[in-house]
Amino acid sequence: MSKMLGVFVGLLLLVGLAASAKFDELFQPSWAMDHFIHEGELLKLKLDNYSGAGFGSKSKYMFGKVTIQLKLVEGDSAGTVTAFYMSSDGPTHNEFDFEFLGNTTGEPYSVQTNVYVNGVGNREQRLNLWFDPTKDFHTYSIFWNQRQVVFLVDETPIRVHTNLEHKGIPFPKDQAMGVYSSIWNADDWATQGGRVKTDWSHAPFVATYKDFQIDACACPVPVTSADSAKNCSSSEDKKYWWDEPTLSELNLHQSHQLMWVRANHMVYDYCADTARFPVIPAECVHHRHH
């Protein structure tokens, strides 16, 4: 009996999930299809002085984990941005951003994260990666449930955005989100505040992808946000893996990893920017980064 029950629970855990490693099953080009290059299991997006390129998921999702493996633009990538993000639609959208900011050869590649809630962003954090992301593929993930949003690099948490609704602070948990990636020219701000411009003699700039995975709750488009949130939350009838109590916050090892990242690699945190925010943003007062 217990064995059968285990199989049954296992089936319940899979309800509504999408998981794959193939680009065409999960995604489609959004723009500049002539800037896509398929080489076996690899997908390359290129940026030149005519255009960048981008793609988006075929479905929208509520809670779970999305992951890509990415090798960033090699050599002089100043002025370029490669982005991997989740976003809902409309003026009051929610969004979770990874933005990889190019640099001149030999300078560290930095990654900027941001969180939009109900159309409001301005929550930038920036860190220098502890490896050269242009030499090998690395894994970048966004994990999302009703308690927290976690940004991960090679499964190391680099940022946590905690649900603080009990403090009156809105949390993104009621809008299904698409998964997107793109490469574009942002030399008005991306590298050293826009002081270093894109050198088009190095074009095309190429970002290379593989192993796309979405282990999340797919939401049919006509369904309302309230119904999507209900359908993608655990109940007596169904249990989702992202609602497991152990995933409601970082474990001790992950907390130590996050402390190490913040202490050794963070170069900007909006919570500490008193010039931009003379009054500390409410979530910064309450967020625990330990």
Short mmCIF file of C-alpha atoms in Angstrom, two decimals:
data_model
loop_
_atom_site.label_atom_id
_atom_site.label_comp_id
_atom_site.label_asym_id
_atom_site.label_seq_id
_atom_site.Cartn_x
_atom_site.Cartn_y
_atom_site.Cartn_z
CA MET A 1 0.00 0.00 0.00
CA SER A 2 2.73 2.45 0.94
CA LYS A 3 4.54 1.77 -2.33
CA MET A 4 1.39 2.53 -4.33
CA LEU A 5 0.83 5.66 -2.28
CA GLY A 6 4.37 6.77 -3.07
CA VAL A 7 3.74 6.35 -6.79
CA PHE A 8 0.47 8.25 -6.48
CA VAL A 9 2.09 11.15 -4.60
CA GLY A 10 4.88 11.15 -7.17
CA LEU A 11 2.32 11.59 -9.93
CA LEU A 12 0.68 14.44 -8.02
CA LEU A 13 4.00 16.22 -7.76
CA LEU A 14 4.16 16.36 -11.54
CA VAL A 15 0.81 18.07 -12.02
CA GLY A 16 0.98 21.00 -14.43
CA LEU A 17 4.72 20.87 -14.94
CA ALA A 18 6.73 21.53 -18.06
CA ALA A 19 10.27 20.25 -18.23
CA SER A 20 12.50 19.98 -21.27
CA ALA A 21 15.98 20.68 -22.55
CA LYS A 22 14.97 21.44 -26.15
CA PHE A 23 14.60 25.03 -27.27
CA ASP A 24 11.84 24.40 -29.82
CA GLU A 25 9.59 22.66 -27.31
CA LEU A 26 9.64 25.55 -24.84
CA PHE A 27 10.56 28.71 -26.73
CA GLN A 28 10.18 30.58 -29.99
CA PRO A 29 12.09 33.52 -31.48
CA SER A 30 10.62 36.92 -30.59
CA TRP A 31 12.53 39.08 -33.05
CA ALA A 32 15.42 39.05 -35.53
CA MET A 33 15.18 35.40 -36.55
CA ASP A 34 18.11 35.92 -38.93
CA HIS A 35 20.26 36.52 -35.83
CA PHE A 36 19.63 32.98 -34.51
CA ILE A 37 22.17 30.25 -35.23
CA HIS A 38 21.41 26.59 -34.43
CA GLU A 39 24.42 24.31 -34.08
CA GLY A 40 23.25 20.91 -32.87
CA GLU A 41 22.21 21.29 -29.24
CA LEU A 42 23.57 24.85 -29.14
CA LEU A 43 21.63 28.02 -29.84
CA LYS A 44 23.53 31.21 -30.58
CA LEU A 45 22.12 34.72 -30.55
CA LYS A 46 24.16 37.38 -32.26
CA LEU A 47 24.28 41.14 -31.94
CA ASP A 48 25.64 43.34 -34.71
CA ASN A 49 25.19 46.99 -35.62
CA TYR A 50 21.91 46.10 -37.36
CA SER A 51 20.12 44.21 -34.62
CA GLY A 52 20.17 42.09 -31.52
CA ALA A 53 17.87 39.11 -31.01
CA GLY A 54 15.50 37.63 -28.47
CA PHE A 55 13.25 34.70 -27.69
CA GLY A 56 10.35 33.94 -25.36
CA SER A 57 8.56 30.94 -23.91
CA LYS A 58 5.47 29.55 -25.62
CA SER A 59 3.66 29.32 -22.26
CA LYS A 60 3.41 31.41 -19.12
CA TYR A 61 4.15 30.00 -15.69
CA MET A 62 3.32 30.50 -12.04
CA PHE A 63 5.89 29.19 -9.54
CA GLY A 64 8.67 26.68 -10.11
CA LYS A 65 12.17 26.94 -11.53
CA VAL A 66 13.52 28.06 -14.90
CA THR A 67 17.09 27.39 -15.94
CA ILE A 68 19.40 28.01 -18.87
CA GLN A 69 23.04 27.24 -19.49
CA LEU A 70 24.77 30.19 -21.05
CA LYS A 71 28.21 31.10 -22.35
CA LEU A 72 28.54 34.86 -22.62
CA VAL A 73 30.10 37.01 -25.32
CA GLU A 74 33.85 36.46 -25.51
CA GLY A 75 36.51 39.16 -25.82
CA ASP A 76 35.61 42.83 -25.81
CA SER A 77 31.89 42.84 -25.00
CA ALA A 78 31.63 46.41 -23.71
CA GLY A 79 28.24 47.99 -24.29
CA THR A 80 26.39 44.72 -24.74
CA VAL A 81 23.76 43.23 -22.48
CA THR A 82 22.59 39.63 -22.47
CA ALA A 83 19.40 39.20 -20.46
CA PHE A 84 17.58 36.20 -19.01
CA TYR A 85 14.34 37.05 -17.25
CA MET A 86 10.77 36.26 -16.38
CA SER A 87 8.01 38.80 -16.87
CA SER A 88 4.26 39.15 -16.93
CA ASP A 89 2.43 41.55 -19.23
CA GLY A 90 0.99 45.02 -18.80
CA PRO A 91 1.85 48.25 -16.99
CA THR A 92 1.63 46.65 -13.54
CA HIS A 93 3.77 43.67 -14.53
CA ASN A 94 6.06 41.60 -12.33
CA GLU A 95 9.58 40.77 -13.52
CA PHE A 96 12.71 38.94 -12.36
CA ASP A 97 15.86 39.97 -14.28
CA PHE A 98 19.33 38.66 -14.88
CA GLU A 99 21.27 41.19 -16.98
CA PHE A 100 24.84 40.32 -17.92
CA LEU A 101 26.78 43.50 -18.59
CA GLY A 102 29.67 43.22 -21.04
CA ASN A 103 33.06 44.74 -20.45
CA THR A 104 36.38 45.46 -22.05
CA THR A 105 38.75 42.51 -22.34
CA GLY A 106 40.21 41.48 -19.00
CA GLU A 107 37.68 43.34 -16.88
CA PRO A 108 35.22 41.24 -14.84
CA TYR A 109 31.82 40.48 -16.29
CA SER A 110 29.12 41.73 -13.96
CA VAL A 111 25.57 40.53 -13.51
CA GLN A 112 22.77 42.85 -12.50
CA THR A 113 19.55 41.52 -11.01
CA ASN A 114 16.31 43.38 -10.56
CA VAL A 115 12.82 42.64 -9.26
CA TYR A 116 9.70 44.44 -10.47
CA VAL A 117 6.51 44.21 -8.44
CA ASN A 118 3.27 45.69 -9.81
CA GLY A 119 5.21 47.64 -12.44
CA VAL A 120 7.78 49.10 -10.04
CA GLY A 121 11.46 48.13 -10.32
CA ASN A 122 14.47 50.12 -9.08
CA ARG A 123 15.69 47.15 -7.05
CA GLU A 124 19.04 46.65 -8.74
CA GLN A 125 21.84 44.60 -7.29
CA ARG A 126 25.12 44.09 -9.15
CA LEU A 127 27.95 41.68 -8.57
CA ASN A 128 31.11 40.57 -10.31
CA LEU A 129 31.06 36.87 -11.09
CA TRP A 130 33.72 34.69 -9.47
CA PHE A 131 34.57 33.02 -12.77
CA ASP A 132 34.96 33.98 -16.43
CA PRO A 133 31.48 33.38 -17.87
CA THR A 134 32.79 33.59 -21.44
CA LYS A 135 35.02 30.50 -21.24
CA ASP A 136 32.48 27.83 -20.29
CA PHE A 137 28.78 27.28 -19.87
CA HIS A 138 27.34 28.15 -16.49
CA THR A 139 23.87 27.55 -15.13
CA TYR A 140 21.56 30.46 -14.33
CA SER A 141 18.23 29.83 -12.60
CA ILE A 142 15.25 31.63 -11.15
CA PHE A 143 13.28 29.80 -8.44
CA TRP A 144 9.90 31.19 -7.47
CA ASN A 145 7.27 30.18 -4.95
CA GLN A 146 4.84 31.99 -2.66
CA ARG A 147 7.54 32.62 -0.05
CA GLN A 148 10.55 33.80 -2.03
CA VAL A 149 12.24 34.48 -5.35
CA VAL A 150 15.80 33.13 -5.55
CA PHE A 151 18.37 33.96 -8.24
CA LEU A 152 20.98 31.20 -8.61
CA VAL A 153 24.31 30.90 -10.42
CA ASP A 154 25.54 27.31 -10.66
CA GLU A 155 23.01 26.55 -7.90
CA THR A 156 24.61 29.18 -5.61
CA PRO A 157 22.02 31.74 -4.47
CA ILE A 158 23.11 35.28 -5.32
CA ARG A 159 19.89 37.04 -4.35
CA VAL A 160 16.71 36.35 -2.41
CA HIS A 161 13.54 38.43 -2.55
CA THR A 162 11.36 37.39 0.37
CA ASN A 163 7.59 37.58 0.70
CA LEU A 164 6.97 40.35 3.24
CA GLU A 165 3.25 40.80 2.66
CA HIS A 166 2.72 40.58 6.42
CA LYS A 167 4.66 43.88 6.57
CA GLY A 168 2.37 45.43 3.96
CA ILE A 169 4.91 45.03 1.14
CA PRO A 170 3.52 43.57 -2.12
CA PHE A 171 5.00 40.31 -3.39
CA PRO A 172 4.81 38.96 -6.98
CA LYS A 173 2.58 35.92 -6.68
CA ASP A 174 -0.55 36.62 -8.72
CA GLN A 175 0.63 37.03 -12.33
CA ALA A 176 1.76 34.25 -14.64
CA MET A 177 5.09 35.07 -16.27
CA GLY A 178 6.79 34.25 -19.54
CA VAL A 179 10.47 33.32 -19.76
CA TYR A 180 12.67 35.42 -22.04
CA SER A 181 16.23 36.04 -23.17
CA SER A 182 17.81 38.57 -25.48
CA ILE A 183 21.03 40.30 -26.47
CA TRP A 184 21.14 43.97 -27.36
CA ASN A 185 23.25 47.11 -27.46
CA ALA A 186 22.99 49.17 -24.26
CA ASP A 187 26.17 51.24 -24.44
CA ASP A 188 24.32 54.27 -23.07
CA TRP A 189 24.51 52.66 -19.59
CA ALA A 190 25.76 49.08 -19.52
CA THR A 191 29.54 49.42 -19.20
CA GLN A 192 30.97 51.74 -16.57
CA GLY A 193 27.83 53.83 -16.59
CA GLY A 194 27.93 54.30 -20.36
CA ARG A 195 31.48 55.66 -20.48
CA VAL A 196 32.70 52.68 -22.53
CA LYS A 197 30.88 52.31 -25.85
CA THR A 198 30.34 49.28 -28.06
CA ASP A 199 33.24 48.66 -30.44
CA TRP A 200 31.46 47.37 -33.54
CA SER A 201 34.74 46.21 -35.05
CA HIS A 202 34.39 43.23 -32.69
CA ALA A 203 30.89 42.35 -33.96
CA PRO A 204 29.09 40.05 -34.18
CA PHE A 205 28.79 39.56 -30.44
CA VAL A 206 27.54 36.04 -29.74
CA ALA A 207 25.86 34.54 -26.66
CA THR A 208 25.57 30.73 -26.69
CA TYR A 209 22.82 28.71 -24.98
CA LYS A 210 22.07 25.08 -24.22
CA ASP A 211 19.99 22.90 -21.85
CA PHE A 212 16.79 24.88 -21.44
CA GLN A 213 14.72 23.67 -18.50
CA ILE A 214 11.39 24.83 -17.16
CA ASP A 215 10.13 22.89 -14.14
CA ALA A 216 7.12 25.04 -13.35
CA CYS A 217 3.35 25.34 -13.42
CA ALA A 218 2.11 26.17 -16.92
CA CYS A 219 -0.88 28.52 -17.02
CA PRO A 220 -3.39 28.46 -19.88
CA VAL A 221 -3.73 31.94 -21.34
CA PRO A 222 -7.51 32.44 -20.88
CA VAL A 223 -7.36 31.56 -17.18
CA THR A 224 -7.56 34.48 -14.72
CA SER A 225 -4.65 35.33 -12.43
CA ALA A 226 -6.62 34.25 -9.38
CA ASP A 227 -7.39 30.87 -10.94
CA SER A 228 -3.78 30.44 -12.06
CA ALA A 229 -2.52 31.15 -8.55
CA LYS A 230 -5.01 28.63 -7.16
CA ASN A 231 -4.24 26.00 -9.82
CA CYS A 232 -0.49 26.33 -9.20
CA SER A 233 -0.68 26.12 -5.41
CA SER A 234 -0.65 22.91 -3.41
CA SER A 235 -3.89 21.64 -1.90
CA GLU A 236 -5.24 18.43 -0.44
CA ASP A 237 -5.66 17.12 -3.99
CA LYS A 238 -2.25 18.02 -5.37
CA LYS A 239 1.21 18.72 -4.01
CA TYR A 240 3.77 20.78 -5.90
CA TRP A 241 7.45 20.38 -5.19
CA TRP A 242 8.05 24.15 -4.87
CA ASP A 243 5.61 24.30 -1.96
CA GLU A 244 7.63 21.86 0.13
CA PRO A 245 8.33 23.42 3.58
CA THR A 246 12.08 22.99 3.03
CA LEU A 247 11.85 25.44 0.10
CA SER A 248 10.12 28.23 2.03
CA GLU A 249 13.52 29.74 2.82
CA LEU A 250 17.20 29.09 2.16
CA ASN A 251 18.79 26.23 4.07
CA LEU A 252 21.84 26.89 6.24
CA HIS A 253 24.35 26.02 3.50
CA GLN A 254 22.59 28.27 0.98
CA SER A 255 22.45 31.10 3.53
CA HIS A 256 26.22 30.83 3.96
CA GLN A 257 26.68 30.83 0.19
CA LEU A 258 24.60 33.99 -0.14
CA MET A 259 26.59 35.69 2.64
CA TRP A 260 29.82 34.77 0.82
CA VAL A 261 28.54 36.19 -2.47
CA ARG A 262 27.39 39.43 -0.86
CA ALA A 263 30.61 39.87 1.11
CA ASN A 264 33.04 39.11 -1.70
CA HIS A 265 31.37 39.89 -5.01
CA MET A 266 28.59 42.45 -4.63
CA VAL A 267 29.51 45.85 -6.05
CA TYR A 268 26.12 47.59 -5.86
CA ASP A 269 23.00 47.16 -3.75
CA TYR A 270 20.06 49.54 -4.10
CA CYS A 271 19.34 49.06 -0.40
CA ALA A 272 22.62 50.83 0.41
CA ASP A 273 22.23 53.64 -2.15
CA THR A 274 21.22 56.56 0.05
CA ALA A 275 21.70 59.03 -2.83
CA ARG A 276 18.92 57.35 -4.82
CA PHE A 277 16.88 56.37 -1.79
CA PRO A 278 17.23 58.85 1.11
CA VAL A 279 14.53 56.78 2.80
CA ILE A 280 15.53 53.12 2.83
CA PRO A 281 13.06 51.06 0.73
CA ALA A 282 10.67 49.19 3.01
CA GLU A 283 11.72 45.71 1.93
CA CYS A 284 15.38 46.53 2.65
CA VAL A 285 14.56 47.26 6.27
CA HIS A 286 12.93 43.87 6.74
CA HIS A 287 14.86 41.61 4.38
CA ARG A 288 17.19 39.17 6.08
CA HIS A 289 20.35 38.44 4.12
CA HIS A 290 21.76 35.76 6.36
#
